[in-house]
Coordinates of C-alpha atoms and ligand atoms in Angstrom, one line a residue:
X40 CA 80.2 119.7 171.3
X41 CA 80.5 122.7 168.7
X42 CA 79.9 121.7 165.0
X43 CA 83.3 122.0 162.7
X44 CA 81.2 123.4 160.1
X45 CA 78.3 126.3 160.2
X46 CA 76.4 125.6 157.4
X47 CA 73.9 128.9 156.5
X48 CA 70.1 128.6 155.1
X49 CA 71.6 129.9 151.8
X50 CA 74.0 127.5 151.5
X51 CA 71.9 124.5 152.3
X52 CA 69.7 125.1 149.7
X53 CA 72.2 125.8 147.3
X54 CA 73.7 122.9 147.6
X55 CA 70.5 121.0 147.4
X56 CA 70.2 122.5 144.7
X57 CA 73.3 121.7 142.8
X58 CA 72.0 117.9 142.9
X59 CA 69.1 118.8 140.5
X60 CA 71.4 119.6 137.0
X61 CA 67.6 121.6 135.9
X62 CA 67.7 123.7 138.8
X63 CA 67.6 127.2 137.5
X64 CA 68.5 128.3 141.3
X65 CA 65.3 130.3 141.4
X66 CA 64.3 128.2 144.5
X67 CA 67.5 128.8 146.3
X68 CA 66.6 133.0 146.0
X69 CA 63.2 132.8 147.0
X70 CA 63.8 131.2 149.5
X71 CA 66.2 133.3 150.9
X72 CA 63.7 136.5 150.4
X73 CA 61.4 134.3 152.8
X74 CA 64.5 134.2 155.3
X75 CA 64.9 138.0 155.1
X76 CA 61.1 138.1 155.8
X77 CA 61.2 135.8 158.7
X78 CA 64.1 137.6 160.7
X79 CA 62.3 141.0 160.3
X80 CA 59.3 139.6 161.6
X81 CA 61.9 137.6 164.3
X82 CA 62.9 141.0 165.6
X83 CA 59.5 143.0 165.8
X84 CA 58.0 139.4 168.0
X85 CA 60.8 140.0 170.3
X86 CA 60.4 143.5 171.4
X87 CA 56.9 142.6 171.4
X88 CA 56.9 143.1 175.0
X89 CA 58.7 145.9 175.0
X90 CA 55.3 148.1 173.1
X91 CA 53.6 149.5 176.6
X92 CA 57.0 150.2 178.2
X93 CA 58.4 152.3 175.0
X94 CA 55.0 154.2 175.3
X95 CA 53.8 152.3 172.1
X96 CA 50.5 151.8 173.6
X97 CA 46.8 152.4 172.2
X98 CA 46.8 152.5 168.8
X99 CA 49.4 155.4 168.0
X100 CA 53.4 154.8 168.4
X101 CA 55.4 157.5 170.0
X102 CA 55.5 159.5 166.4
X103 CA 51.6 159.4 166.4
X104 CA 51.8 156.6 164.1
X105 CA 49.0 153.7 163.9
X106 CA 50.5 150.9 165.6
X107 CA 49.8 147.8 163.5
X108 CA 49.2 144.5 165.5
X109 CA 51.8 141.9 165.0
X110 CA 49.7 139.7 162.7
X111 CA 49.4 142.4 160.3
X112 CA 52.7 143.3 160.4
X113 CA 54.1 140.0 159.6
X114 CA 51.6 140.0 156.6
X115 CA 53.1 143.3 155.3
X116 CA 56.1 142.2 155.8
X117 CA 56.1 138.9 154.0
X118 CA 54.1 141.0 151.2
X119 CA 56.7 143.4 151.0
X120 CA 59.7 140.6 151.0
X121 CA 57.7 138.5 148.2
X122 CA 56.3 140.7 146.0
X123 CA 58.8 142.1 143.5
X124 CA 61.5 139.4 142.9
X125 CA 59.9 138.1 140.1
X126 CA 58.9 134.5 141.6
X127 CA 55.3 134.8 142.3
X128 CA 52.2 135.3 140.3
X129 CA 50.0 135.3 143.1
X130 CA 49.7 135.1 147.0
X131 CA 47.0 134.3 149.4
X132 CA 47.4 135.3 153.2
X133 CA 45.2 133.9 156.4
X134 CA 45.1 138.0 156.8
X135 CA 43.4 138.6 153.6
X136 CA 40.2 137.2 151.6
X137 CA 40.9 137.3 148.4
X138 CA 44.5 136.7 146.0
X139 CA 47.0 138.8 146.5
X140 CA 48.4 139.9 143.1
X141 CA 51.6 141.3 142.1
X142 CA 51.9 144.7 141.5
X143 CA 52.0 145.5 137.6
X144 CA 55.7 147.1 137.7
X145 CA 56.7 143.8 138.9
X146 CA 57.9 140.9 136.6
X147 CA 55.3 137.4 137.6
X148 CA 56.6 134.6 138.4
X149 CA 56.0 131.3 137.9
X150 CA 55.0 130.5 141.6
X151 CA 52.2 130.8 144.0
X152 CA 52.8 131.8 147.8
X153 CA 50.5 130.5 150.5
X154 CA 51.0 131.8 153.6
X155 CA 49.5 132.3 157.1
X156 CA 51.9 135.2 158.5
X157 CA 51.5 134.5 162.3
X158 CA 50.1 131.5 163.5
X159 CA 48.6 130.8 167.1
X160 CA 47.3 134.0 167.7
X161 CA 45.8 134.1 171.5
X162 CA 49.5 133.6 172.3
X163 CA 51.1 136.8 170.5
X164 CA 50.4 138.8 173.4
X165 CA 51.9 136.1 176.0
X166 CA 54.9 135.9 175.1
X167 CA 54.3 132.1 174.3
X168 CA 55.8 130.6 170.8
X169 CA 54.0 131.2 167.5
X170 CA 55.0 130.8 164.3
X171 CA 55.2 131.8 160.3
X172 CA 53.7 128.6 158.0
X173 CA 54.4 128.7 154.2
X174 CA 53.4 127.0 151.2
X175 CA 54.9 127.1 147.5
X176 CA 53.4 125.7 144.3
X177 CA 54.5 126.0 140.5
X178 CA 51.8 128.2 138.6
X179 CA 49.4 125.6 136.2
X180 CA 48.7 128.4 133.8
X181 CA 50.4 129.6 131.6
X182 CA 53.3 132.7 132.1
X183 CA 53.5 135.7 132.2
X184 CA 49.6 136.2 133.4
X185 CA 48.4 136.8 137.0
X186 CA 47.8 133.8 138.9
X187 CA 44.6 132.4 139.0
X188 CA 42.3 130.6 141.6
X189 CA 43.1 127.8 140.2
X190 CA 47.0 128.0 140.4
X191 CA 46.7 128.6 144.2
X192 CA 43.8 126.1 144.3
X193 CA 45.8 123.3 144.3
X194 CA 46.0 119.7 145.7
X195 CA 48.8 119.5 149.0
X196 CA 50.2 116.6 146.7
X197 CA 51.9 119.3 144.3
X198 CA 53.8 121.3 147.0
X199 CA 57.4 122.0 145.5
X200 CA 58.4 123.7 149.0
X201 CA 56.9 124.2 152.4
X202 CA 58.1 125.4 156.0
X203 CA 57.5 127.3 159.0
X204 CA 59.1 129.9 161.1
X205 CA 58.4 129.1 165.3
X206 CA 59.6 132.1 167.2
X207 CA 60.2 130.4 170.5
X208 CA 63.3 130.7 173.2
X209 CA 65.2 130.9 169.4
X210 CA 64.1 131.4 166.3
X211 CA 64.1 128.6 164.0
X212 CA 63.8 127.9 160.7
X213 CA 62.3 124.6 159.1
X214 CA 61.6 123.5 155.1
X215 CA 61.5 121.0 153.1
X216 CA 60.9 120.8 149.1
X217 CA 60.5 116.9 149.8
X218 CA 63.7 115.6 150.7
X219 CA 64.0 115.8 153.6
X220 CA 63.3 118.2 156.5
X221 CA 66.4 120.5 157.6
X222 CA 66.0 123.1 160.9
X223 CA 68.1 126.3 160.8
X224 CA 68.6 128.2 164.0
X225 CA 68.8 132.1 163.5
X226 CA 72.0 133.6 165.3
X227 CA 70.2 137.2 166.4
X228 CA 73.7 138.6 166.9
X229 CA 74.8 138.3 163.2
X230 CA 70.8 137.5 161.8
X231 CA 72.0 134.4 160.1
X232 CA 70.4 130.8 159.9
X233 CA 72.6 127.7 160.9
X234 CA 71.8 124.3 160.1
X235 CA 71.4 123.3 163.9
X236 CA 68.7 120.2 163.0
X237 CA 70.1 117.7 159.6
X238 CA 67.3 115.4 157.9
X239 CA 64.9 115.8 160.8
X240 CA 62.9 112.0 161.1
X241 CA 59.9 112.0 163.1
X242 CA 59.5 108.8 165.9
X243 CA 56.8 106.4 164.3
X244 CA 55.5 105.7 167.9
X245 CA 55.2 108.6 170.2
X246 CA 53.9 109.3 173.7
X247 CA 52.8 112.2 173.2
X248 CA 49.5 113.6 172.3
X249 CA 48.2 117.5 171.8
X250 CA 44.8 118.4 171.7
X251 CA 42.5 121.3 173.1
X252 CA 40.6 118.7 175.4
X253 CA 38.5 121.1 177.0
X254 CA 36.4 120.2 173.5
X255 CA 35.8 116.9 174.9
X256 CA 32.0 116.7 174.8
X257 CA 31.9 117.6 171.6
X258 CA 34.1 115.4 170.0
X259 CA 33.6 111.9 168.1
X260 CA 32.9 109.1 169.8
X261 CA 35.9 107.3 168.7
X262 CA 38.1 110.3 169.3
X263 CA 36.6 110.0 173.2
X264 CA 37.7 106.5 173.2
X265 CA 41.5 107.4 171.6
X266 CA 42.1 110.0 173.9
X267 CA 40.7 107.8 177.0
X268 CA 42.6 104.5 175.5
X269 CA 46.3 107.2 175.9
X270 CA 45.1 107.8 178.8
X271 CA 45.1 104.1 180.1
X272 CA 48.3 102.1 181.8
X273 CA 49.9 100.1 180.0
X274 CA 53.9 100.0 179.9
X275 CA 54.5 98.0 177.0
X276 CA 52.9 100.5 175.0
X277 CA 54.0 103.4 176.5
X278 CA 50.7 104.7 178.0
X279 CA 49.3 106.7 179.6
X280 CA 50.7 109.1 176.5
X281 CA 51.9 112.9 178.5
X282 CA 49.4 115.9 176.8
X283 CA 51.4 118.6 175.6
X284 CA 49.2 121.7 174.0
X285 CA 50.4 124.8 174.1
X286 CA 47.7 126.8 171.6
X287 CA 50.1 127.7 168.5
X288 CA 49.9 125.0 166.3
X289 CA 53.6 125.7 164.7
X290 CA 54.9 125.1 168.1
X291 CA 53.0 121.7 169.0
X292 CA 54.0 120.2 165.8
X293 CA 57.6 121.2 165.8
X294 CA 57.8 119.9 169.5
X295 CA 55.9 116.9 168.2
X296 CA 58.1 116.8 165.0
X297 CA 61.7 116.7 166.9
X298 CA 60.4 114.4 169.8
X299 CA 57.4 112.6 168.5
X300 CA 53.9 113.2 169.1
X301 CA 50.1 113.0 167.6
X302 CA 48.7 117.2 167.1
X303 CA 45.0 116.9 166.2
X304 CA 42.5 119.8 165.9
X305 CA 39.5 117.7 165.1
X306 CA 35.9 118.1 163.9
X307 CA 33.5 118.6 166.6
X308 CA 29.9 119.4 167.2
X309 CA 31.2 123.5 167.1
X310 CA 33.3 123.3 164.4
X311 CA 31.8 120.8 161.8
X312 CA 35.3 121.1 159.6
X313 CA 37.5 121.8 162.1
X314 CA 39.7 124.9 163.0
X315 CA 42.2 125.2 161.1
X316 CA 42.5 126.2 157.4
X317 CA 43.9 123.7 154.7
X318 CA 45.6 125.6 152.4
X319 CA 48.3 127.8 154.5
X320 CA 48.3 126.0 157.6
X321 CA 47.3 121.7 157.0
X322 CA 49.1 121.1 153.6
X323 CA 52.5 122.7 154.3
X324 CA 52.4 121.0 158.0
X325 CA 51.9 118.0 156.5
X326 CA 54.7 118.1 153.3
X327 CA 57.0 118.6 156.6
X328 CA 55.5 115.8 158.2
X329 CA 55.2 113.7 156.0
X330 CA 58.9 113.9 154.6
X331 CA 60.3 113.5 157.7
X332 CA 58.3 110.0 158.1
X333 CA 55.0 110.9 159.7
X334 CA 51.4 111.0 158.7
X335 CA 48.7 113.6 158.4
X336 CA 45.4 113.1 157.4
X337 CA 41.2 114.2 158.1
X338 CA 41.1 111.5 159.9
X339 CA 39.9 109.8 156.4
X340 CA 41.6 110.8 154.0
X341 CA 45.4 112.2 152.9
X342 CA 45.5 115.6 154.1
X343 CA 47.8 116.6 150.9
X344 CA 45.2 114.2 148.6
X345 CA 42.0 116.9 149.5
X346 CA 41.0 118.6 146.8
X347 CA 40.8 122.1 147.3
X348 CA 37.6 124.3 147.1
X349 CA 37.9 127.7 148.5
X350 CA 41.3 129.9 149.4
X351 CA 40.1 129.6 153.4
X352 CA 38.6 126.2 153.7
X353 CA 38.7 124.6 157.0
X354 CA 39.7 121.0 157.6
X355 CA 40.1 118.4 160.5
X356 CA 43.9 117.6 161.3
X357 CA 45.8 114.9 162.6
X358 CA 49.2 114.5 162.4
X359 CA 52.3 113.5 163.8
X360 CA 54.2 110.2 164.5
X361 CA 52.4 107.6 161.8
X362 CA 51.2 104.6 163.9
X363 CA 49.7 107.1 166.1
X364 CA 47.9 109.0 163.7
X365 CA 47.1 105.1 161.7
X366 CA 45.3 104.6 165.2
X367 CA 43.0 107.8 165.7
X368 CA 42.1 106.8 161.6
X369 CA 41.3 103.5 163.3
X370 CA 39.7 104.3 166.4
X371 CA 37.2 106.9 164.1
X372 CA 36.5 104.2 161.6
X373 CA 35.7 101.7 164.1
X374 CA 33.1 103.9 166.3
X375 CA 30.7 105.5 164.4
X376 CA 28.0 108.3 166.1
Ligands
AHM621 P1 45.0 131.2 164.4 O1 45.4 131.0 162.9 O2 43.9 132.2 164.6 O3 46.2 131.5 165.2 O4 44.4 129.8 164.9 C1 45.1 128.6 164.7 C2 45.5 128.2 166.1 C3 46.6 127.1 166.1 O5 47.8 127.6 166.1 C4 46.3 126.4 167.4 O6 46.7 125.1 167.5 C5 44.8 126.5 167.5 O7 44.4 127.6 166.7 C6 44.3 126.7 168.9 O8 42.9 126.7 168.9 P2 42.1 126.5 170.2 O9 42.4 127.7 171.1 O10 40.7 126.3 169.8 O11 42.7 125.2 170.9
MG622 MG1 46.7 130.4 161.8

């Protein structure tokens, strides 16, 4: 049945904040630059396919321009969105090594942007989901200075806001600043996001699980075992668990996020930390996570409780549905190589 109400992005968080009396509605503003960012991006991943039939093909456009590849562009554009109104001090991109600072004929801000601009990269060209993953933070220096390593260099635990952007059959929109998780669908016809998914809660059991298992032989032994034990029959439990991995993180967790579900990219004898990268992709996945009643953690320890030691660092991930993700801690612990 249609909704009585359409509820927009800006609204939502203007009314979230107007329960905080010492909101100075900065948050409400930058976040809405983020949404500007994300439907650009929106519109360049749909005519995606369109590049070799419009003649935009080899590295020149049409106009004999350089044609920029779709991760790039989405770091450009979430540069160029981000940089001048006045909220950050300093940003760090998967695209880029080091900080990016604001320009000098900008005013800094008193925030820090973490983001990894397209997310699940073999699947840009496939026209299979990926996604936009953000991170926010208040600066811990002082103002009025460019941000430091250490402002963006800190623990998950002190995330003000976090979201992501999945570009899949729609185009929606999730965040949280830690209460609660809220989805916004974007309408392409008039480029605004509706509330379509209120207080998201993830299951605490699932029956799902999503994991490249082709790694198999180089896993843990206890991860063999927690991936063999889903696999078992059993129907008071719920097993065998269904595998559902489609490549772009963003997309596994959201599906696992809306319909419960363990993601997990562990370590493995190829990639001694893991895959994916703590800062723009693990700690904002798990602030969503998390407030929506899940768990996320190395398989040790708190994802959002690591301590932070390099703008790139990789970490092992599992997350989802909590008693799921309390067992893969369990199965680790209890089998070790
Ligand atoms: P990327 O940042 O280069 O896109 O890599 C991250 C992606 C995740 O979205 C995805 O879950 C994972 O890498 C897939 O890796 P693999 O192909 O090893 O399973
Ligand atoms: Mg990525």
């Amino acid at each position: 049945m249609a909704k009585t109400q359409f509820m927009t992005l800006a609204r939502h968080i203007i009314e979230g904040e107007k329960r905080h009396p010492e909101a100075t509605g900065e948050l409400s503003r930058l976040l809405s630059d983020l949404s500007l960012a994300a439907k650009i991006i929106s519109l360049e991943v749909n005519k995606a396919g369109l590049v070799d039939i419009l003649g935009f093909t080899g590295n020149n456009n049409i106009h004999g321009e350089q044609v920029k590849k779709l991760d790039m562009f989405a770091h450009d554009t979430l540069i160029k969105a981000m940089d001048h109104g006045g909220h950050f001090c300093a940003m760090v991109s998967e695209e880029e090594e080091d900080i990016i600072h604001i320009p000098a004929k900008h005013k800094i801000g008193k925030y820090v942007l973490l983001f990894d601009p397209l997310d699940g990269s073999s699947n840009i060209d496939v026209n299979i989901s990926i996604g936009t993953i953000f991170s926010i933070y208040k600066r811990i220096t002082p103002e009025g200075q460019p941000g430091t390593l250490e402002d963006c260099l800190q623990q998950g635990v002190n995330q003000i806001a976090a979201g992501y952007i999945v570009y899949g059959s729609s185009t929606i929109l999730v965040y949280t600043t830690g209460e609660g998780v809220h989805g916004f669908t974007l309408d392409p016809s008039f480029g605004e996001f509706l509330l379509s998914h209120d207080d998201i809660k993830i299951p605490k059991k699932s029956h799902f699980y999503s994991i490249n298992e082709g790694n198999y032989l180089y896993w843990h032994p206890g991860l063999k075992k927690y991936i063999k034990y889903l696999q078992e029959e059993d129907e008071a439990t719920e097993r065998p668990y269904s595998a559902r991995y489609v490549g772009s993180m963003v997309a596994d967790i959201h599906r696992n996020l809306l319909y419960g579900g363990i993601y997990m990219y562990p370590a493995d004898n190829h990639h001694p930390n893991g895959k994916l990268r703590l800062m723009y992709e693990c700690n904002p996945m798990s602030f969503i996570v998390e407030a929506a009643g899940g768990r996320a953690s190395n398989g040790k320890q708190r994802i959002m409780e690591i301590q932070p030691e390099s703008l790139h660092e990789n970490t092992p991930l599992f997350i989802g549905s909590e008693e799921d993700v309390k067992m893969v801690e369990e199965f680790m612990a209890n089998d070790h190589c």
